[in-house]
Tab-separated table of C-alpha atoms in Angstrom:
chain	number	residue	atom	x	y	z
A	23	ARG	CA	11.518	-10.653	0.362
A	24	ASN	CA	8.830	-12.685	-1.369
A	25	THR	CA	7.967	-16.082	0.103
A	26	ASN	CA	6.060	-17.464	-2.895
A	27	GLU	CA	6.039	-17.030	-6.658
A	28	TYR	CA	6.462	-13.435	-7.760
A	29	ILE	CA	5.306	-12.200	-11.180
A	30	PRO	CA	6.426	-8.611	-11.886
A	31	ARG	CA	4.695	-6.180	-14.188
A	32	ASN	CA	5.461	-6.677	-17.852
A	33	PRO	CA	9.109	-5.649	-18.421
A	34	GLU	CA	8.416	-5.144	-22.130
A	35	TYR	CA	5.796	-2.486	-21.490
A	36	LYS	CA	6.610	1.022	-22.669
A	37	ASP	CA	4.782	4.080	-21.405
A	38	GLN	CA	3.828	7.084	-23.504
A	39	GLY	CA	7.373	8.414	-23.210
A	40	GLY	CA	8.826	5.199	-24.607
A	41	ARG	CA	10.362	4.167	-21.277
A	42	VAL	CA	10.532	0.502	-20.328
A	43	ASN	CA	10.101	-1.045	-16.900
A	44	THR	CA	13.531	-0.024	-15.623
A	45	ASP	CA	13.121	3.453	-14.232
A	46	GLY	CA	11.579	5.547	-11.496
A	47	TYR	CA	8.366	4.387	-9.894
A	48	LYS	CA	8.379	1.090	-11.824
A	49	ASN	CA	11.478	-0.283	-10.100
A	50	ASN	CA	11.641	-2.579	-7.094
A	51	GLY	CA	13.667	-1.311	-4.158
A	52	ILE	CA	13.968	2.248	-2.882
A	53	LEU	CA	11.999	5.146	-4.338
A	54	GLU	CA	13.651	8.120	-2.639
A	55	ASN	CA	12.554	7.688	0.993
A	56	VAL	CA	10.087	4.797	0.617
A	57	GLY	CA	10.185	1.204	-0.576
A	58	GLN	CA	8.236	-0.237	-3.462
A	59	ILE	CA	7.527	-3.432	-5.361
A	60	ASN	CA	5.729	-3.849	-8.662
A	61	LEU	CA	3.348	-6.673	-9.530
A	62	ALA	CA	1.541	-7.865	-12.643
A	63	ASN	CA	-2.207	-7.356	-12.920
A	64	GLY	CA	-4.280	-10.245	-11.605
A	65	GLN	CA	-1.480	-11.572	-9.384
A	66	SER	CA	-0.632	-11.683	-5.670
A	67	VAL	CA	2.595	-12.157	-3.734
A	68	ASP	CA	3.404	-12.869	-0.080
A	69	LEU	CA	6.006	-10.497	1.351
A	70	GLU	CA	8.098	-10.741	4.495
A	71	PHE	CA	9.663	-7.622	5.996
A	72	GLU	CA	12.470	-8.052	8.544
A	73	PHE	CA	13.853	-5.193	10.606
A	74	GLN	CA	17.643	-5.354	10.858
A	75	ASP	CA	20.222	-3.581	12.986
A	76	ALA	CA	21.796	-0.817	10.896
A	77	ASP	CA	25.180	-1.457	12.497
A	78	ASN	CA	25.045	-5.263	12.297
A	79	ALA	CA	24.003	-6.514	8.884
A	80	GLY	CA	21.713	-9.510	8.973
A	81	VAL	CA	20.854	-9.179	12.675
A	82	ALA	CA	17.088	-8.887	13.204
A	83	VAL	CA	15.855	-6.489	15.886
A	84	ALA	CA	12.426	-6.099	17.498
A	85	VAL	CA	10.949	-2.635	16.923
A	86	SER	CA	7.644	-0.810	17.333
A	87	GLY	CA	5.855	1.798	15.258
A	88	TYR	CA	3.515	2.137	12.280
A	89	PHE	CA	3.739	0.253	8.990
A	90	CYS	CA	2.286	2.355	6.186
A	91	PHE	CA	1.115	1.830	2.619
A	92	PHE	CA	0.780	4.750	0.221
A	93	ASP	CA	-1.054	5.449	-3.010
A	94	LEU	CA	-3.506	2.558	-2.610
A	95	ASP	CA	-5.657	3.108	-5.659
A	96	THR	CA	-7.018	1.387	-8.745
A	97	LEU	CA	-6.417	1.698	-12.466
A	98	LYS	CA	-10.104	1.499	-13.316
A	99	THR	CA	-12.976	1.804	-10.884
A	100	CYS	CA	-16.276	0.001	-10.570
A	101	ASP	CA	-18.162	3.178	-11.490
A	102	GLU	CA	-16.003	4.148	-14.428
A	103	ILE	CA	-17.566	4.074	-17.862
A	104	THR	CA	-15.895	1.945	-20.532
A	105	SER	CA	-13.150	4.305	-21.578
A	106	LYS	CA	-9.373	4.492	-21.405
A	107	GLU	CA	-9.628	7.872	-19.731
A	108	VAL	CA	-10.751	8.218	-16.129
A	109	THR	CA	-14.081	9.988	-16.368
A	110	VAL	CA	-16.025	8.874	-13.306
A	111	LEU	CA	-14.567	8.550	-9.822
A	112	PRO	CA	-16.358	6.368	-7.269
A	113	ASP	CA	-17.653	7.250	-3.868
A	114	ASN	CA	-15.647	5.520	-1.163
A	115	ASN	CA	-18.141	2.657	-0.879
A	116	CYS	CA	-16.550	0.083	1.410
A	117	ALA	CA	-19.666	-2.053	1.756
A	118	THR	CA	-18.620	-4.387	-1.045
A	119	SER	CA	-15.669	-6.709	-1.415
A	120	PRO	CA	-12.581	-5.336	-3.183
A	121	THR	CA	-12.977	-8.125	-5.745
A	122	THR	CA	-16.583	-7.445	-6.729
A	123	CYS	CA	-18.421	-4.620	-8.458
A	124	THR	CA	-22.020	-4.059	-9.453
A	125	THR	CA	-21.096	-3.484	-13.101
A	126	ALA	CA	-17.650	-4.405	-14.432
A	127	GLY	CA	-14.867	-6.002	-12.436
A	128	PRO	CA	-12.145	-3.783	-11.008
A	129	TYR	CA	-9.035	-3.557	-13.107
A	130	GLY	CA	-5.730	-3.066	-11.345
A	131	ARG	CA	-6.965	-2.477	-7.779
A	132	ASP	CA	-4.354	-2.392	-5.004
A	133	VAL	CA	-5.216	-4.717	-2.100
A	134	VAL	CA	-3.019	-5.435	0.957
A	135	ARG	CA	-3.816	-8.243	3.425
A	136	PHE	CA	-2.050	-9.130	6.676
A	137	PRO	CA	-2.662	-11.006	9.942
A	138	THR	CA	-4.795	-8.964	12.336
A	139	SER	CA	-2.552	-10.221	15.127
A	140	GLN	CA	0.188	-7.922	13.832
A	141	ILE	CA	-1.860	-4.911	14.951
A	142	ALA	CA	-0.867	-3.840	18.461
A	143	THR	CA	-4.383	-3.415	19.832
A	144	ASP	CA	-3.088	-3.690	23.403
A	145	SER	CA	-0.097	-1.464	22.776
A	146	VAL	CA	1.503	0.356	25.695
A	147	ILE	CA	1.277	3.410	23.474
A	148	ASP	CA	-2.488	3.202	23.690
A	149	GLU	CA	-3.133	6.937	23.388
A	150	TYR	CA	-2.438	6.603	19.673
A	151	PRO	CA	-4.845	4.992	17.175
A	152	ASP	CA	-4.202	1.457	15.933
A	153	ILE	CA	-5.113	2.416	12.353
A	154	LEU	CA	-4.141	5.616	10.564
A	155	ARG	CA	-6.167	6.843	7.610
A	156	ALA	CA	-6.942	10.323	6.330
A	157	THR	CA	-10.187	11.933	7.482
A	158	ASN	CA	-11.411	11.881	3.879
A	159	SER	CA	-9.776	8.521	3.178
A	160	LEU	CA	-10.319	6.745	-0.129
A	161	VAL	CA	-8.900	3.529	1.330
A	162	CYS	CA	-11.275	0.850	2.613
A	163	MET	CA	-10.566	-1.515	5.502
A	164	ASP	CA	-12.034	-4.901	6.383
A	165	ASP	CA	-11.213	-6.990	9.464
A	166	GLN	CA	-14.432	-9.037	9.582
A	167	THR	CA	-14.826	-11.046	6.370
A	168	VAL	CA	-11.856	-13.362	6.859
A	169	GLU	CA	-11.187	-14.370	10.445
A	170	GLY	CA	-7.780	-13.251	11.621
A	171	GLU	CA	-7.110	-11.112	8.541
A	172	THR	CA	-7.191	-7.354	7.939
A	173	SER	CA	-7.184	-5.838	4.475
A	174	PHE	CA	-6.808	-2.378	2.945
A	175	TRP	CA	-7.838	-1.584	-0.626
A	176	GLY	CA	-7.980	1.438	-2.855
A	177	THR	CA	-11.016	3.024	-4.483
A	178	LYS	CA	-9.514	6.054	-6.225
A	179	ALA	CA	-8.528	5.940	-9.890
A	180	TYR	CA	-4.805	6.541	-10.176
A	181	LEU	CA	-2.881	9.664	-11.121
A	182	GLN	CA	0.131	9.002	-13.328
A	183	GLY	CA	3.552	9.217	-11.696
A	184	VAL	CA	2.679	10.618	-8.245
A	185	ASP	CA	3.375	7.532	-6.128
A	186	ASN	CA	6.033	9.054	-3.881
A	187	PRO	CA	4.625	10.642	-0.707
A	188	GLY	CA	7.787	12.655	-0.067
A	189	ASN	CA	8.566	13.382	3.595
A	190	PHE	CA	5.886	12.566	6.152
A	191	GLU	CA	5.523	12.350	9.914
A	192	PHE	CA	3.077	11.236	12.580
A	193	ASP	CA	1.015	14.198	13.744
A	194	ASN	CA	-1.958	14.095	16.116
A	195	GLY	CA	-3.293	10.719	15.064
A	196	ALA	CA	-2.664	11.004	11.334
A	197	LEU	CA	0.119	11.415	8.822
A	198	LYS	CA	1.336	14.871	7.900
A	199	PHE	CA	2.970	15.210	4.499
A	200	THR	CA	5.656	17.870	4.435
A	201	SER	CA	7.153	17.605	0.956
A	202	ALA	CA	4.788	15.545	-1.179
A	203	SER	CA	4.048	16.519	-4.747
A	204	THR	CA	1.026	18.773	-5.007
A	205	ASN	CA	-0.556	15.984	-7.072
A	206	PHE	CA	0.119	13.205	-4.563
A	207	PRO	CA	-3.229	11.800	-3.314
A	208	GLN	CA	-2.773	12.244	0.445
A	209	ASN	CA	-6.039	10.410	1.220
A	210	THR	CA	-4.821	7.107	-0.244
A	211	TYR	CA	-2.636	5.906	2.630
A	212	ALA	CA	-3.301	3.430	5.438
A	213	CYS	CA	-1.098	2.442	8.399
A	214	TYR	CA	-1.353	0.096	11.357
A	215	ASP	CA	0.616	0.070	14.582
A	216	PHE	CA	2.791	-2.831	15.682
A	217	GLU	CA	4.838	-3.495	18.782
A	218	ASN	CA	8.023	-5.455	19.449
A	219	LYS	CA	8.142	-7.160	16.038
A	220	LYS	CA	11.165	-8.436	14.148
A	221	VAL	CA	9.196	-9.557	11.099
A	222	LEU	CA	5.918	-8.443	9.497
A	223	THR	CA	4.130	-10.305	6.706
A	224	HIS	CA	1.801	-8.910	4.048
A	225	THR	CA	0.105	-10.140	0.895
A	226	TYR	CA	-0.026	-7.674	-1.968
A	227	GLU	CA	-2.586	-8.328	-4.692
A	228	VAL	CA	-3.481	-6.476	-7.865
A	229	VAL	CA	-7.114	-7.451	-8.319
A	230	GLY	CA	-8.570	-7.739	-11.797
A	231	GLU	CA	-7.981	-9.396	-15.111
A	232	GLN	CA	-4.545	-10.713	-16.022
A	233	LYS	CA	-4.011	-8.215	-18.798
A	234	GLY	CA	-2.084	-5.027	-19.319
A	235	THR	CA	1.010	-4.415	-17.224
A	236	GLY	CA	0.669	-4.031	-13.472
A	237	ARG	CA	0.826	-1.736	-10.450
A	238	ASN	CA	3.230	-0.937	-7.643
A	239	LEU	CA	2.995	-1.010	-3.855
A	240	VAL	CA	4.660	1.872	-1.984
A	241	PHE	CA	5.430	1.385	1.716
A	242	SER	CA	7.451	2.559	4.703
A	243	ALA	CA	7.597	2.304	8.490
A	244	LEU	CA	7.569	4.970	11.185
A	245	LEU	CA	9.484	3.603	14.172
A	246	TRP	CA	9.250	4.764	17.760
A	247	ILE	CA	12.613	5.843	19.162
A	248	CYS	CA	11.602	4.384	22.507
A	249	VAL	CA	8.589	2.600	23.951
A	250	PRO	CA	7.660	3.425	27.570
């Protein structure tokens, strides 16, 4: 649920196929086996995720696992020339803030922020990494700029309609995708581990000018069956 004002992407927008904001990857809710929420460009929203007992509706339960975000990307990149088409892709330069560029401002960049205290750095499952990203990740991470806050943001220009990661699993310190579309960008995910939490909070922001339509955040959780 959102805990502050929420401004969705423009419901009047129609894509090249004439579809409005009522179908597929533009919806809020469930997208096959993941969750998603859309957001207008230039806006942010605070989100609260509560884990509930499947057999007792409304009863919160403490669980442990990984919380994951997928397809963290950007509509236009800092290095892209002024064109509607994506012609230049950036290097994964994480030395700069997600809200600044050397040339033009980013347009439609996915940014997720959350309290660093949610990361289980002293987890009893300490043989596993606290943060999961692909070896060739195009997702940046910052846990230094704002005290007590960790952020992930995308650097890759988007691919139309390939938001759904399909089936995935934890495998040797990373995610393994078993049924994703061949076009799904598997290096645009980021996860963090958490332990014994009933509620997790995140801020989702689409950085850039308040123009155009908006983007969507795709997320899921991998839960441990038991914690030693």
